[in-house]
Tab-separated table of C-alpha atoms in Angstrom:
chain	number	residue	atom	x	y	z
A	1	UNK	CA	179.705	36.607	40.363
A	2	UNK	CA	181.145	35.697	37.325
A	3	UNK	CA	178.017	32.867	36.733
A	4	UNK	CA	176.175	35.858	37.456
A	5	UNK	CA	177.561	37.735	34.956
A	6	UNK	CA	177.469	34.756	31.596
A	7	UNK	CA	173.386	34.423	32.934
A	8	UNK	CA	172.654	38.098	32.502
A	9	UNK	CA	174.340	38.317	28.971
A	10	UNK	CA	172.729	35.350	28.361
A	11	UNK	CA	169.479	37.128	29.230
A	12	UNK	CA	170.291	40.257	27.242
A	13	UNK	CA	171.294	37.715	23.974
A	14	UNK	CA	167.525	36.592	24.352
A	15	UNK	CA	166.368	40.015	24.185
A	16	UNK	CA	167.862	40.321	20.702
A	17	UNK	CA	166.756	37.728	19.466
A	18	UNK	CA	163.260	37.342	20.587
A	19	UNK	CA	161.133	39.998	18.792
A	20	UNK	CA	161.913	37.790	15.913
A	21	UNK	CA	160.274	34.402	17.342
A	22	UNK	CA	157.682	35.830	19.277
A	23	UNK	CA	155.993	37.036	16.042
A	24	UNK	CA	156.215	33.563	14.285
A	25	UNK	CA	154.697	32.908	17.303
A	26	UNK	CA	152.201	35.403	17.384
A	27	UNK	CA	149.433	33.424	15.246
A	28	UNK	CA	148.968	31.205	18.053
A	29	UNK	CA	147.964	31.819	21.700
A	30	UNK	CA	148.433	35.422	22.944
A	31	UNK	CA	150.171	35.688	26.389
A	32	UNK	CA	147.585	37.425	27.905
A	33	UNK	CA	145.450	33.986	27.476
A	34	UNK	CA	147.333	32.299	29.860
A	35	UNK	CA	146.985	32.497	33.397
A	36	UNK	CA	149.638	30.810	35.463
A	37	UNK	CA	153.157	31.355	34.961
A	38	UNK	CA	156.123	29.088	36.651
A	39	UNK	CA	160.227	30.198	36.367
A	40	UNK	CA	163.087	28.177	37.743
A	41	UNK	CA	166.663	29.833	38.261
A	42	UNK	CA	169.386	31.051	40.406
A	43	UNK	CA	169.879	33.447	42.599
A	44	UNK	CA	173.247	35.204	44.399
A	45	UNK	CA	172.523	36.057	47.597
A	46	UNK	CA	174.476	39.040	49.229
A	47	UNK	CA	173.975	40.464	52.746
A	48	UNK	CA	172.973	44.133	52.957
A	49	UNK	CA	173.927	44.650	57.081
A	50	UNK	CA	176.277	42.810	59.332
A	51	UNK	CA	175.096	41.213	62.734
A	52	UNK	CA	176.701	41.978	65.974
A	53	UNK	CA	177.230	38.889	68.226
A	54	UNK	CA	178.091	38.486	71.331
A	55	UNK	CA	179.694	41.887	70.902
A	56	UNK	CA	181.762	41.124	68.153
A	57	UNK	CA	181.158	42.613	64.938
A	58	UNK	CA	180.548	40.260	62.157
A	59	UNK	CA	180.879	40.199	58.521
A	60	UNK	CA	178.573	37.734	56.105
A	61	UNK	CA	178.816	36.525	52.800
A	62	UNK	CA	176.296	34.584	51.212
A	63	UNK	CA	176.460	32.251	48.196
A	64	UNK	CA	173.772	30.886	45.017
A	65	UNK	CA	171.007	28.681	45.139
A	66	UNK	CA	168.030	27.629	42.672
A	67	UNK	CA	164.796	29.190	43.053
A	68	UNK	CA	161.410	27.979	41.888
A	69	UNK	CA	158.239	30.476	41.953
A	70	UNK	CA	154.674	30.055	40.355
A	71	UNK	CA	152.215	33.237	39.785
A	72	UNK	CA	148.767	33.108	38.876
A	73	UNK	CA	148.606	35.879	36.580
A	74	UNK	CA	144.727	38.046	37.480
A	75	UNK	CA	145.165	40.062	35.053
A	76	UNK	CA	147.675	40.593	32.097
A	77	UNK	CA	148.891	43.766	34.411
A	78	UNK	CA	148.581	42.188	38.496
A	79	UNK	CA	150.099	38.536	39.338
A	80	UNK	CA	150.015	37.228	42.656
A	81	UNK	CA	152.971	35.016	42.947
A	82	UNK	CA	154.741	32.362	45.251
A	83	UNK	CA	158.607	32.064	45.347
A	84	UNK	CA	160.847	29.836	47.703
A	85	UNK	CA	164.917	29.414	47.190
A	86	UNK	CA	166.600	26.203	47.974
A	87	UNK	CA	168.994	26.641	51.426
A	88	UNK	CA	172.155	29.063	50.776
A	89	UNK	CA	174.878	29.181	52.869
A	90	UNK	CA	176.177	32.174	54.832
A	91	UNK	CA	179.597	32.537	55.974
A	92	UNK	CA	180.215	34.324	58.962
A	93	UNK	CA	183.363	36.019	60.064
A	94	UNK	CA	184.930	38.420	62.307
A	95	UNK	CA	188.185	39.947	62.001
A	96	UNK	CA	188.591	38.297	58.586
A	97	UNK	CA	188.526	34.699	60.009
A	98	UNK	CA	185.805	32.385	59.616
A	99	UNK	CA	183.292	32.559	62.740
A	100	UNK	CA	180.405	30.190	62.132
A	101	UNK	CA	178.377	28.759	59.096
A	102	UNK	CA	174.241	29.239	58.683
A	103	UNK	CA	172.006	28.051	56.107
A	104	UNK	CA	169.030	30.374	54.741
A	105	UNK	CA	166.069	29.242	53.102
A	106	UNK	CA	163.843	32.181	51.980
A	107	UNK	CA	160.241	31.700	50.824
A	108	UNK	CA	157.956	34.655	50.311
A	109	UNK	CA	154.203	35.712	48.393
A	110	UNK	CA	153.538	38.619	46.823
A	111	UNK	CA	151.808	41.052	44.839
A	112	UNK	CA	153.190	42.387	41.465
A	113	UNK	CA	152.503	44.991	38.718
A	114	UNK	CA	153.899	44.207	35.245
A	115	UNK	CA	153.980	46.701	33.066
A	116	UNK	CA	153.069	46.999	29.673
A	117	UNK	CA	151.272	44.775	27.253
A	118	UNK	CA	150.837	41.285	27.784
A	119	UNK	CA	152.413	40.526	23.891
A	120	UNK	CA	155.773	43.104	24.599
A	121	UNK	CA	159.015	41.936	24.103
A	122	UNK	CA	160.361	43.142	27.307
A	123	UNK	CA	158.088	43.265	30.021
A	124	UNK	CA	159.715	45.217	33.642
A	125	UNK	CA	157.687	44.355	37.168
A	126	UNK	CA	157.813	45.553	40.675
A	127	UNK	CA	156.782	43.532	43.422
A	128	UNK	CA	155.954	44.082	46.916
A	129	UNK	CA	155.016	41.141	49.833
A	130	UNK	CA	155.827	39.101	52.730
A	131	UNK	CA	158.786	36.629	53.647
A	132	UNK	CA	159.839	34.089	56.191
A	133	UNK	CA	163.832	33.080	56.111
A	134	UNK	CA	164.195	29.653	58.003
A	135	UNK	CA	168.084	28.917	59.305
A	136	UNK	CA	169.222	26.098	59.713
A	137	UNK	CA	172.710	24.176	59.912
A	138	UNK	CA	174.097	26.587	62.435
A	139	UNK	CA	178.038	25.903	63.140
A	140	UNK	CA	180.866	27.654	65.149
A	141	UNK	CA	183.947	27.471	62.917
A	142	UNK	CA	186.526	25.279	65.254
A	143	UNK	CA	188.828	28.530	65.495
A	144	UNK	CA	187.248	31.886	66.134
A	145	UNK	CA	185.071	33.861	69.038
A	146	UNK	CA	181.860	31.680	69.014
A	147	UNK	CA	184.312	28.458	68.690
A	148	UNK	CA	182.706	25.555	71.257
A	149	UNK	CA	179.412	27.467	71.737
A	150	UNK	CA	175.754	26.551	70.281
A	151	UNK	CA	174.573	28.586	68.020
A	152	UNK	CA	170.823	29.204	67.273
A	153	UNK	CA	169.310	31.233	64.473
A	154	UNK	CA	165.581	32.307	64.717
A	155	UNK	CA	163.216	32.724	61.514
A	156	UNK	CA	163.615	36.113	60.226
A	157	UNK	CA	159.830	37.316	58.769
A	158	UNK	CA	159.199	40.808	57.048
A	159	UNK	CA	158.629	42.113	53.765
A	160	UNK	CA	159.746	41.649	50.571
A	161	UNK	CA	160.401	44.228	47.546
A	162	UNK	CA	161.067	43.128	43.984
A	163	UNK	CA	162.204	44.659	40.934
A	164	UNK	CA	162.545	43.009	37.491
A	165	UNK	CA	161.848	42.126	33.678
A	166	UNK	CA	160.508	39.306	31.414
A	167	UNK	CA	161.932	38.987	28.154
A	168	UNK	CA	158.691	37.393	26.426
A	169	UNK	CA	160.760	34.455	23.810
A	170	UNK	CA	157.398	32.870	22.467
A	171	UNK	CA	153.521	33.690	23.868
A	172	UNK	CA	154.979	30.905	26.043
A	173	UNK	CA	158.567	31.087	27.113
A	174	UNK	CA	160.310	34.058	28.801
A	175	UNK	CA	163.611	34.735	29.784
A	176	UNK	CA	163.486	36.583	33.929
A	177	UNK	CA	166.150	38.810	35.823
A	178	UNK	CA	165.339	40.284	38.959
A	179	UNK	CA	166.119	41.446	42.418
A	180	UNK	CA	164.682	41.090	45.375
A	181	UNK	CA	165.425	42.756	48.961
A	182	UNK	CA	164.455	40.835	52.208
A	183	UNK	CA	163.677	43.206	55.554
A	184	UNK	CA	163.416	41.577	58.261
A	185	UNK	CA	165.571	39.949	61.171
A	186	UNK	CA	165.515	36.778	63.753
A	187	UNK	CA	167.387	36.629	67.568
A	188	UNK	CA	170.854	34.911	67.295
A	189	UNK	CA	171.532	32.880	70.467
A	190	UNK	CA	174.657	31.481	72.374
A	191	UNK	CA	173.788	28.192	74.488
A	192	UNK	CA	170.676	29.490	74.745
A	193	UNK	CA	171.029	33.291	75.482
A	194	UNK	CA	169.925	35.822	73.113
A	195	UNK	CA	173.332	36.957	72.302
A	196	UNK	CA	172.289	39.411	68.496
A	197	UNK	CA	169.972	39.694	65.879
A	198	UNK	CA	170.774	38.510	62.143
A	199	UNK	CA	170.067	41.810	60.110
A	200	UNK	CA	171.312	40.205	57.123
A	201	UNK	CA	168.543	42.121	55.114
A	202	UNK	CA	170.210	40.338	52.192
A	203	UNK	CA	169.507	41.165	48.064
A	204	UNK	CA	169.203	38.522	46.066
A	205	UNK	CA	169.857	38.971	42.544
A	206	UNK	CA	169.139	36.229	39.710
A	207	UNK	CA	167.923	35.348	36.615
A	208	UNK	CA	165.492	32.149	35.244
A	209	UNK	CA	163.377	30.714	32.508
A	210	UNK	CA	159.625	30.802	32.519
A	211	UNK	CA	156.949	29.034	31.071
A	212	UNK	CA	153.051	30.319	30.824
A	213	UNK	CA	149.838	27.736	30.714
């Protein structure tokens, strides 16, 4: 949380500072010129809801990861945009010990409103689409109430909601935070028995540069 925390001052610092180099700027290309948009960063995940497996009521904590999306920008207003996270690691536990390990890798397409001007500073979004969160890596800690058993995650599909602003730097660059909420849940199995569902329903809060062409 505390990486968290440096990136989003970061992000604020950059709103200070940019009115001032987006005019010098402001000669050249406009930003609503430029159609596609791409923004690397990273993202904390954090589950919203807690599976119950095999009875047991669990407890998950997630972890960072990069994320890489693209957008082809319609208009300077609507973007349609494609957005995928590198795996993240949940940990699993029950009764505040460690009960198994999964890896999540979200990917997702969506529509978005940005509001405002193309050439504002600061630039807030909402988004609204469709995900698919793959798991992989499933492990039963060695101690614990699923210890010795296979463990099986299934794909967790639904929808996607985002919130979040653009801090335009140059008609180019742009500094991103946003959130985004995953719905949506897969079956958990034991040996092969349908044993839960995940209901993670995680948020995943982060922040990222762009670049426009």
């Amino acid at each position: 949380m505390r990486t968290l925390t440096l990136a989003l001052a970061a992000t604020a610092a950059t709103a200070a500072f940019a009115p001032a180099a987006f005019a010098q700027d402001a000669s050249g290309d406009t930003a609503s010129g430029k159609r596609f948009s791409v923004v690397g960063g990273y993202s904390l995940t954090e589950p919203t809801r807690n599976p119950v497996v095999d009875g047991n009521l669990t407890k998950a904590e997630g972890e960072g990861t990069p994320t890489l999306s693209a957008a082809w920008n319609i208009t300077d207003n609507i973007a349609v945009e494609a957005w995928g996270a590198d795996k993240a690691g949940y940990r699993v536990s029950t009764g505040g010990n460690k009960t198994a390990s999964i890896d999540g890798q979200a990917y997702s397409l969506s529509g978005q409103y940005h509001f405002g001007a193309a050439d504002n500073i600061v630039r807030p979004f909402v988004g609204l689409g469709y995900h698919e969160t793959n798991y992989s890596n499933e492990k039963a800690a060695d101690a614990g109430a699923l210890a010795g058993n296979r463990i099986g995650v299934e794909t967790a599909k639904g929808a996607v909601a985002t919130v979040g602003v653009d801090v335009n730097i140059s008609p180019t660059w742009f500094a991103r935070a946003d959130a985004r909420y995953f719905d949506g849940d897969g079956d958990i199995s034991v040996n092969g028995t349908k044993a839960g569902t995940t209901e993670f329903n995680p948020v995943m809060v982060g922040v990222g540069i762009g670049a426009r062409f």
